[in-house]
Each structure stands twice: as C-alpha cells, then as structure tokens.
mmCIF file of C-alpha atoms in Angstrom:
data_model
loop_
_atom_site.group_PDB
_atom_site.id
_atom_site.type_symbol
_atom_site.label_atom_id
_atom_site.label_comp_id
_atom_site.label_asym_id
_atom_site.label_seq_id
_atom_site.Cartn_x
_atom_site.Cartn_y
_atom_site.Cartn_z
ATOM 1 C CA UNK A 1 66.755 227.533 -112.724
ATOM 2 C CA UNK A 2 69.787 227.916 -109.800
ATOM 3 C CA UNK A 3 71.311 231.153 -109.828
ATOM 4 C CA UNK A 4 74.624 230.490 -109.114
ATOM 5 C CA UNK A 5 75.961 234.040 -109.569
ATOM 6 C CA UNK A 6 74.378 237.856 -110.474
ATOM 7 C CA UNK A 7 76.148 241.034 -111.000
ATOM 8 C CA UNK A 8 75.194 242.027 -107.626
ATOM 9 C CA UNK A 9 77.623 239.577 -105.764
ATOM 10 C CA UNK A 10 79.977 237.229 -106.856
ATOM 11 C CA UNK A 11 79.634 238.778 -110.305
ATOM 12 C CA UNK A 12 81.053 241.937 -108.884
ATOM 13 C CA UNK A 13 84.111 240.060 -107.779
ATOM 14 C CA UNK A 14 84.750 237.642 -111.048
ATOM 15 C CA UNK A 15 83.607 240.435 -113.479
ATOM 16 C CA UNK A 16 83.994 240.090 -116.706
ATOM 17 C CA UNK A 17 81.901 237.238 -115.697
ATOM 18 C CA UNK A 18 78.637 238.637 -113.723
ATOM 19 C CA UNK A 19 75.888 235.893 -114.022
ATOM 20 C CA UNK A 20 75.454 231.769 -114.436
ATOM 21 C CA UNK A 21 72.457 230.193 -113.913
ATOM 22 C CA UNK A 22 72.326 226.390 -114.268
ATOM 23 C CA UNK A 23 69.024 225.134 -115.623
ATOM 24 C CA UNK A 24 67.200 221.769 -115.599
ATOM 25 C CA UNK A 25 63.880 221.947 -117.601
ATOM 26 C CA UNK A 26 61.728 220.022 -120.290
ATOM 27 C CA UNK A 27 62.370 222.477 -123.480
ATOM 28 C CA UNK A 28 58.480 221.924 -124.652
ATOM 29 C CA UNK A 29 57.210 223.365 -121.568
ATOM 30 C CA UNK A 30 60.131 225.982 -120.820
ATOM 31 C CA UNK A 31 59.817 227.570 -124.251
ATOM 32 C CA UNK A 32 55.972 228.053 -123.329
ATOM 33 C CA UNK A 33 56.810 229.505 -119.983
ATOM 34 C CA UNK A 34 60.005 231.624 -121.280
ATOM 35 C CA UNK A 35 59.325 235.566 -122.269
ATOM 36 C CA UNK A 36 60.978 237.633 -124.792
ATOM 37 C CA UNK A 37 63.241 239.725 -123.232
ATOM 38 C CA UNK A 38 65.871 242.484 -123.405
ATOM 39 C CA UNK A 39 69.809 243.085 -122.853
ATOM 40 C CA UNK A 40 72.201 245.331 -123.206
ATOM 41 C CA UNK A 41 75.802 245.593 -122.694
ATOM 42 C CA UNK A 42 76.395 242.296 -122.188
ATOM 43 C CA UNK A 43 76.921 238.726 -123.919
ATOM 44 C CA UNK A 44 75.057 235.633 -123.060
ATOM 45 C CA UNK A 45 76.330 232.093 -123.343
ATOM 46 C CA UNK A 46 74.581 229.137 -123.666
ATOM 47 C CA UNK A 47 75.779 225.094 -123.372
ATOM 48 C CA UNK A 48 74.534 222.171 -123.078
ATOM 49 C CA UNK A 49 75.598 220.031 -120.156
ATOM 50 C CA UNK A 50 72.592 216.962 -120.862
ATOM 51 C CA UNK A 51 70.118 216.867 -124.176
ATOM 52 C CA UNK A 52 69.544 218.745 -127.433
ATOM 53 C CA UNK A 53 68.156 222.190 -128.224
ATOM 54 C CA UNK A 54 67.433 223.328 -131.729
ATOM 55 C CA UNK A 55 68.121 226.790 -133.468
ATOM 56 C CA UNK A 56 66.104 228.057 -136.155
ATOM 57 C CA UNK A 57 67.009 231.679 -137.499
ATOM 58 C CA UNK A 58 67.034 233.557 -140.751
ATOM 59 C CA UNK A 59 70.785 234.856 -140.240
ATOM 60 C CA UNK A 60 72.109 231.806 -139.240
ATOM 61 C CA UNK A 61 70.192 228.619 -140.423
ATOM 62 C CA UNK A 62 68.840 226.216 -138.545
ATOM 63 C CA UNK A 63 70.398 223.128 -136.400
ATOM 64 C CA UNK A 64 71.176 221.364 -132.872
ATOM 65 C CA UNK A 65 72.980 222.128 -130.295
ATOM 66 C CA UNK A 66 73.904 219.523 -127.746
ATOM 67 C CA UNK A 67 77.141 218.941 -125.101
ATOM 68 C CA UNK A 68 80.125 221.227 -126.625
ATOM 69 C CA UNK A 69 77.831 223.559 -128.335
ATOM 70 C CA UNK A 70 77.357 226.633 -127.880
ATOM 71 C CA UNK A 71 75.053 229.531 -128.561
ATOM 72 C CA UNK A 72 76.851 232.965 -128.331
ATOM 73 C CA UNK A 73 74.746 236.568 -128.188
ATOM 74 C CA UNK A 74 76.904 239.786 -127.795
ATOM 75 C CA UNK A 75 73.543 241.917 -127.325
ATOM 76 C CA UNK A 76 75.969 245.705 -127.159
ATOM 77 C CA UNK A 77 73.147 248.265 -127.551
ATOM 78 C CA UNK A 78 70.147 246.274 -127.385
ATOM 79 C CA UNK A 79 68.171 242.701 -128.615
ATOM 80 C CA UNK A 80 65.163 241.257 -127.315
ATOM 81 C CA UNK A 81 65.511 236.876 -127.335
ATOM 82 C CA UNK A 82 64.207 234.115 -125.610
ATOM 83 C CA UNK A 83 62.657 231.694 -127.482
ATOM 84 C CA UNK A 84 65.212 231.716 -130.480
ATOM 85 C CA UNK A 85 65.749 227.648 -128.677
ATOM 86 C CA UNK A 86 63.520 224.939 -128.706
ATOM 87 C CA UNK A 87 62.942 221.837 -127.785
ATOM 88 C CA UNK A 88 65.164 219.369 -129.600
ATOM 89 C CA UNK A 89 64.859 215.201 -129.330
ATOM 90 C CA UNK A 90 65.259 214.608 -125.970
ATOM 91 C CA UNK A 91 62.685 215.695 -123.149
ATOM 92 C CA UNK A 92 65.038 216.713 -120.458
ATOM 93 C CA UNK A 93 67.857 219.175 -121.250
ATOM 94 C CA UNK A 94 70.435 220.786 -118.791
ATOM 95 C CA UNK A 95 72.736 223.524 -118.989
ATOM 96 C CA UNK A 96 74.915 227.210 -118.220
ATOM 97 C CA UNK A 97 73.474 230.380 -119.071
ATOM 98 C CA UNK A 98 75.854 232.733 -118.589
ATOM 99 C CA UNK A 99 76.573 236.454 -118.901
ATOM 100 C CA UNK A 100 79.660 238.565 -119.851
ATOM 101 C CA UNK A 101 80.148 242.269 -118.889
ATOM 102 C CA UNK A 102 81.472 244.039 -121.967
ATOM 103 C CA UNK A 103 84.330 246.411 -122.554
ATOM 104 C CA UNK A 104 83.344 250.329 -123.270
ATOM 105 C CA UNK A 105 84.268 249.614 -126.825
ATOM 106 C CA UNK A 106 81.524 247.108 -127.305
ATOM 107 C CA UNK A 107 79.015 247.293 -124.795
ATOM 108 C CA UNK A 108 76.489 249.703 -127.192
ATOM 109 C CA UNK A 109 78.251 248.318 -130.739
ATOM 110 C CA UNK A 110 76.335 246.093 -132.759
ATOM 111 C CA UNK A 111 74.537 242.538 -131.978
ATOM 112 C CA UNK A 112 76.419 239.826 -133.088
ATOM 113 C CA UNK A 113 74.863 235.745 -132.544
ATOM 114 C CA UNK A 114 76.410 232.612 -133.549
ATOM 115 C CA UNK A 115 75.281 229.047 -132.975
ATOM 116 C CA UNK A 116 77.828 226.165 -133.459
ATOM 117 C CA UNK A 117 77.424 222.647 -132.957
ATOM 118 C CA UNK A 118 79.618 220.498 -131.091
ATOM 119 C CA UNK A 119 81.209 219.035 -134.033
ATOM 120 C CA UNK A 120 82.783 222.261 -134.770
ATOM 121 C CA UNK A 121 84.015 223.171 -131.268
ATOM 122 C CA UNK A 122 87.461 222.330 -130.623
ATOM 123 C CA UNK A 123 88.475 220.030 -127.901
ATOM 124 C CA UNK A 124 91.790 219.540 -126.319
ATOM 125 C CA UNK A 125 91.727 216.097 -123.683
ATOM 126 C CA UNK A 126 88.402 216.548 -121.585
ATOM 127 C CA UNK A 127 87.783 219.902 -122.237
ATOM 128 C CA UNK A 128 85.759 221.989 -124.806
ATOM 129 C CA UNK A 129 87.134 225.322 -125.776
ATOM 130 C CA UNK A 130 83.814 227.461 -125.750
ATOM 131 C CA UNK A 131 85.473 231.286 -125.476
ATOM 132 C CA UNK A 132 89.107 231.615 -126.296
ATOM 133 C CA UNK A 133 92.060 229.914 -125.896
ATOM 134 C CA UNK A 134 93.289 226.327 -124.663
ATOM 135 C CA UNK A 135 96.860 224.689 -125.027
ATOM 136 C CA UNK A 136 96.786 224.804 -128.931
ATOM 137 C CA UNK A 137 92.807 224.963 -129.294
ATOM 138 C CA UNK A 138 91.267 228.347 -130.439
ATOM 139 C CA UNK A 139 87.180 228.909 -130.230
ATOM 140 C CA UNK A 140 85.356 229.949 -133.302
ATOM 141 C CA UNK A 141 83.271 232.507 -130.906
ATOM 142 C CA UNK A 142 83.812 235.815 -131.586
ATOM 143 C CA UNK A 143 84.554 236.719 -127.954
ATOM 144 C CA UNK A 144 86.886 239.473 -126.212
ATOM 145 C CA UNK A 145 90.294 238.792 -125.712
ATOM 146 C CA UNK A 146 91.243 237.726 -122.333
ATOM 147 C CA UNK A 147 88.364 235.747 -121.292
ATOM 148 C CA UNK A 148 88.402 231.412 -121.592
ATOM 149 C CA UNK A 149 85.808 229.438 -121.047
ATOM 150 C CA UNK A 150 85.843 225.294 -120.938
ATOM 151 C CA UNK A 151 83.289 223.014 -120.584
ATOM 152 C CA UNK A 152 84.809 219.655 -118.916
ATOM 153 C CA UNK A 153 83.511 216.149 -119.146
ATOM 154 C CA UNK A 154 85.624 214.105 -116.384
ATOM 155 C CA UNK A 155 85.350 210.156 -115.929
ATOM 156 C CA UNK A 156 85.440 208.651 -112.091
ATOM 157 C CA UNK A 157 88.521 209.394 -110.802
ATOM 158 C CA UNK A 158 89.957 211.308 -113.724
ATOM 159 C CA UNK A 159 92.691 213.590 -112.869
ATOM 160 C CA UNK A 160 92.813 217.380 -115.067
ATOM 161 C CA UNK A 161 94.827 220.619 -114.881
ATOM 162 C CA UNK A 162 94.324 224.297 -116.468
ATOM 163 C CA UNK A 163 96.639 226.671 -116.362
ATOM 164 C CA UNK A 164 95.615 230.253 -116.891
ATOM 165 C CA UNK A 165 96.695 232.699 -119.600
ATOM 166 C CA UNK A 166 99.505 235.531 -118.662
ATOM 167 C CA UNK A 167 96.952 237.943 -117.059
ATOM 168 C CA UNK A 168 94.246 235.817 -116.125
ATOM 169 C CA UNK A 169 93.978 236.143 -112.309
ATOM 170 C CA UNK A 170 89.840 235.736 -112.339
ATOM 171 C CA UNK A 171 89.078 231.753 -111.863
ATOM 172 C CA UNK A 172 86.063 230.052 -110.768
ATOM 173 C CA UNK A 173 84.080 226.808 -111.656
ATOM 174 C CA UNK A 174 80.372 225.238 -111.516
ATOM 175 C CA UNK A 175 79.341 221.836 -111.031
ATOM 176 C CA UNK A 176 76.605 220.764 -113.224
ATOM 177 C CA UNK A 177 76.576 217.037 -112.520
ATOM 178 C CA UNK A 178 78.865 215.061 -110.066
ATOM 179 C CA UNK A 179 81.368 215.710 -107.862
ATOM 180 C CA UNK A 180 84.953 217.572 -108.011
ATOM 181 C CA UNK A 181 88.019 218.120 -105.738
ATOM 182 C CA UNK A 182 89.807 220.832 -106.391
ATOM 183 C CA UNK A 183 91.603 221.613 -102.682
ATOM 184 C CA UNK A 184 88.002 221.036 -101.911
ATOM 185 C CA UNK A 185 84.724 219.190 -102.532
ATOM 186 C CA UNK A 186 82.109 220.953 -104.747
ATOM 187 C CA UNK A 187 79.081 219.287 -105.654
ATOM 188 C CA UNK A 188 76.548 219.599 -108.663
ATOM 189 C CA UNK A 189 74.717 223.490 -108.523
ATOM 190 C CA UNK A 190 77.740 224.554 -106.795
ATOM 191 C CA UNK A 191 79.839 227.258 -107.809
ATOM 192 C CA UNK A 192 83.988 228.331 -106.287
ATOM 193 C CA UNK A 193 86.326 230.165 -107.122
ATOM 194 C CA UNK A 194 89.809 230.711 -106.590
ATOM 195 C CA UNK A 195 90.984 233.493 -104.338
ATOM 196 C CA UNK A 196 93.971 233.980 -106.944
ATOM 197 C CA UNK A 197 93.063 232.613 -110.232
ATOM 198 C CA UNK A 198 96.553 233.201 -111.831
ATOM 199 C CA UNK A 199 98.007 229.757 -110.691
ATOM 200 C CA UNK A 200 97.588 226.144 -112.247
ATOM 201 C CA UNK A 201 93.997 224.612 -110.920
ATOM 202 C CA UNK A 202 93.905 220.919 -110.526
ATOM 203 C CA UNK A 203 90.653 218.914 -111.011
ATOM 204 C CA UNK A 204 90.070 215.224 -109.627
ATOM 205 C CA UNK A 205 86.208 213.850 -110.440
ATOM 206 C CA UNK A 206 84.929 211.178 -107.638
ATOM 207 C CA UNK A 207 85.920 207.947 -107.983
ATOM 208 C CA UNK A 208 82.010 206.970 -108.619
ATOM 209 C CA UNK A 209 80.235 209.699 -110.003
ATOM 210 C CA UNK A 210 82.635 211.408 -113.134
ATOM 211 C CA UNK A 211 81.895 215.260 -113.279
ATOM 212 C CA UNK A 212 80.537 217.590 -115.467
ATOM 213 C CA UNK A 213 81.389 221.442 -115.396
ATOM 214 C CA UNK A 214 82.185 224.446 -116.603
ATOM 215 C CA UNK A 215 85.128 226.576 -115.978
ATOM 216 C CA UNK A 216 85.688 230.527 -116.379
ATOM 217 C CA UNK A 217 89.149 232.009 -116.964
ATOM 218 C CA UNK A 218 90.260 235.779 -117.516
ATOM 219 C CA UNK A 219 91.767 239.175 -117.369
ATOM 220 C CA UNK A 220 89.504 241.212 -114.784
ATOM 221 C CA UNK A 221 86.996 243.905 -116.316
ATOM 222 C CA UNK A 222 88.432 246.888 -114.874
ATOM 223 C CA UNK A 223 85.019 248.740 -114.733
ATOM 224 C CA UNK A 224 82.131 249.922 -112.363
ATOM 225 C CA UNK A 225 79.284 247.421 -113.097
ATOM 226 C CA UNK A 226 76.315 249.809 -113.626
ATOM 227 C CA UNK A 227 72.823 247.436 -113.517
ATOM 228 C CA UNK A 228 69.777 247.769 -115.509
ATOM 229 C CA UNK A 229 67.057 244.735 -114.854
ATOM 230 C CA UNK A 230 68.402 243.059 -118.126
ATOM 231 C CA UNK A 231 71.587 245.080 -118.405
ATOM 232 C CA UNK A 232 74.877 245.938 -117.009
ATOM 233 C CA UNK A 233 77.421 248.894 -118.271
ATOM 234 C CA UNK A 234 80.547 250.760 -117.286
ATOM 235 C CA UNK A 235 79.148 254.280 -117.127
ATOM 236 C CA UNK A 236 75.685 255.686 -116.510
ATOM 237 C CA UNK A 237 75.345 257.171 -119.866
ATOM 238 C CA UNK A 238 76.097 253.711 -121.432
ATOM 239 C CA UNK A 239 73.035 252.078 -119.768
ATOM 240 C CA UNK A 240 70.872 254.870 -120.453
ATOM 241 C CA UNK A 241 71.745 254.507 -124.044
ATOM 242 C CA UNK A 242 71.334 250.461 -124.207
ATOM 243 C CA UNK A 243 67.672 251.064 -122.239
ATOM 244 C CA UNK A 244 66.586 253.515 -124.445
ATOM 245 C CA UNK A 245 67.516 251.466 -127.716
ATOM 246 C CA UNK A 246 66.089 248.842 -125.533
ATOM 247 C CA UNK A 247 62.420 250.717 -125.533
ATOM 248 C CA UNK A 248 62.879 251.542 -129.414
ATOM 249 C CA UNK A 249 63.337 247.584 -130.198
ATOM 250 C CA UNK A 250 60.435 247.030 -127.805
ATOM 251 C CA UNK A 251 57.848 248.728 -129.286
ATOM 252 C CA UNK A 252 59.592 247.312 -132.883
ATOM 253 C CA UNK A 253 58.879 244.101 -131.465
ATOM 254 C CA UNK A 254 55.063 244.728 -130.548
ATOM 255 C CA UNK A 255 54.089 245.970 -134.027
ATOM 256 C CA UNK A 256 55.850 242.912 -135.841
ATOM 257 C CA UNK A 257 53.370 240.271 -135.201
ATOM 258 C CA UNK A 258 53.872 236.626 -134.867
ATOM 259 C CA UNK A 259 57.302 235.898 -135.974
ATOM 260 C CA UNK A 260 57.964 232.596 -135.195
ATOM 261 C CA UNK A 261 59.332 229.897 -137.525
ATOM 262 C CA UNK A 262 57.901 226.601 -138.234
ATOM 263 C CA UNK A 263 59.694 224.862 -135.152
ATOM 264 C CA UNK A 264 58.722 227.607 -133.063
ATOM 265 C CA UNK A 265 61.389 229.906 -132.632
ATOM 266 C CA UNK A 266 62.019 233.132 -132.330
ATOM 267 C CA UNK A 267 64.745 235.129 -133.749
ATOM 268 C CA UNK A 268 66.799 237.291 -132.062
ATOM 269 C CA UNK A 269 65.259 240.839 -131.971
ATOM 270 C CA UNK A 270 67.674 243.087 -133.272
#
C-alpha cells in the first residue's frame, strides 16, 4: 500500500476527494491479511490498474472486475467491508482505492454498492469514465454530481487532453505505472495536482514506457472535514451519529458468525 493522499493533507485541499492509496499485492495473501472494517460518511472507490478481482455478494451477484471496473461503496451512516474482493485469476493485482467526502445530504443516508465490469463502463478515446461525466460518456455509478473520475491507459508517446466541467476547479492525478508530462514529470506512486484545476490539462506518456493513471475532477466540497479513524463528516454531530451506527453494526457483525461465501468473500456489512 502507498498512501498517496489522507484527509489530513492534500485531502483537505482537493476535498471532495480526501484519500488514494495505490496498492500492489497478491489477492490470496492480502484477503488473509485484510480486516473487516468500518466507514462512515464517505464513498470508497475501487479500480483495477493490473489483474482481476472477483465479487461475490447476495445483493449484487457475483463476477470480475479487472482494468475499467469499478467497485463503488457510498457507506453514509455506517458498513463494515473488506473482504467482499478476492483473489481472481491472476496472482498479482494493482490498483486505486480511493475515498470521497460526502455532502450533508448523504453522508448518514443509506449504503448503496455497485460492482460493474469493464465491459459495461463507458470509454471515450483512452479514458474510462468511472464517476460522472466525459465528452458524451456518462458512468453508470451512482455518484454526486460534480465530481469525474477517469482512469487513462496512454501508449508511448501518446498525446491526451481533459477539460473540466463548468465548476470544476479541483484537479489532480496519480501515476500507477509509467511516466507522464503534464508541465512536469510524474512518475508511477506519484500524485499532482493542479494549482487551478478549472483549465484544460494536457497529458503526454514517455516515449518508452506508455502510462497508466487515474485522474480526479470536481466542484470543491464546501465543508469542514471532521475525522473519525474510518470516517470523515461535515459537522460533529454527523460523525457522532455514523460512529455510533458504526458500534451498532459492529456488535451485529460479531454475533453473525462466519458469513463468507464459497469464494471467500464477505459481503458488505450493512
């Protein structure tokens, strides 16, 4: 795991976006290692940059996610995950985790998952259109309005642009493999952004290596970040809320049992 941003620093200055880790790991023995765990307030985001995962879940069926797919959790006032993934066909997978802060109206509403495969996910040139909008493209995720986020595939040498939506002055990208110039090198488990994110942003991968990244676009979340150790909030009384449903799904969770399916999932807690 690289942290690449938390709600503490550069999330505090790209908000709605507060977190990205990118992660490197063999599935079989990450799932072992990896805890349930909580959030509130917040949505999570999960693609694949290299390898497969698989899903298995009552709610939503079971299938694979690899490049372009996604995996989408709006937690609002509480879920417990992290082992609703496993290990798919190949050994090594890579990828973003990343978190959104939520708006007041949604940050203690109801949990909402969805898992779609890259075959569904629309693509417009070298870019897939995981949350919101892109030239004519429109994501399936049921995100908030105002945020866009792209996962880009460039070959050596490729040339790309992005233009923002009207509003959208937050802009920043991460490097998962390669290299790109964009007014400036940035290498793989790097992470910029642009001081005013409301302009075009041009992309050109190295002439050798291609590039592989992701790319975060939106209106800024006009709200105090208040932090839990799995949550973040706009007021106080909204993270006291999300812990204390939090606890309650906790001590759900305990009494349940063994609830994992026959590839060794988990389900979302919820």
């Amino acid at each position: 795991m690289l942290r690449l941003m938390s709600p503490s620093d550069l999330g505090e200055h790209l908000k709605p976006f507060v977190f990205l880790d990118l992660f490197a790991a063999d599935m079989r023995l990450m799932q072992q290692s990896m805890s349930m765990h909580p959030h509130s307030g917040i949505a999570t985001v999960t693609v694949i940059t290299e390898g497969d995962m698989v899903y298995d879940d009552p709610q939503s069926g079971r299938g694979t996610l690899e490049y372009g797919g996604v995996e989408w959790l709006r937690a609002g006032g509480g879920v417990w995950h992290g082992k609703e993934l496993a290990a798919g066909e190949s050994r090594l997978t890579r990828g973003f985790q990343l978190w959104l802060a939520l708006p007041p109206e949604l940050e203690n509403g109801t949990v909402d998952s969805q898992y779609i495969g890259a075959r569904d996910m629309p693509r417009v040139g070298p870019a897939t259109v995981i949350l919101g909008r892109h030239a004519s493209a429109v994501s399936p995720v049921r995100a908030p309005e105002g945020i866009t986020y792209l996962q880009v595939r460039l070959s050596p040498g490729e040339q790309w642009a992005f233009t923002p939506e009207d509003g959208q002055s937050v802009g920043w990208f991460a490097v998962a493999e390669g290299e790109v110039d964009a007014g400036g090198r940035v290498s793989a488990g790097q992470i910029a952004f642009f001081e005013d994110g409301a302009g075009p942003m041009s992309f050109r991968a190295h002439s050798t290596s291609g590039a592989t990244f992701v790319l975060g676009a939106a209106i800024p979340h006009d709200h105090p970040l208040y932090l839990g150790y799995y949550s973040v909030h706009t007021t106080a009384e909204a993270l006291a809320a999300g812990e204390r449903r939090i606890a309650e799904l906790g001590a759900r969770l305990m009494a349940s049992g063994d609830r994992r399916t026959a590839s060794g999932n988990v389900p979302v807690f919820r």
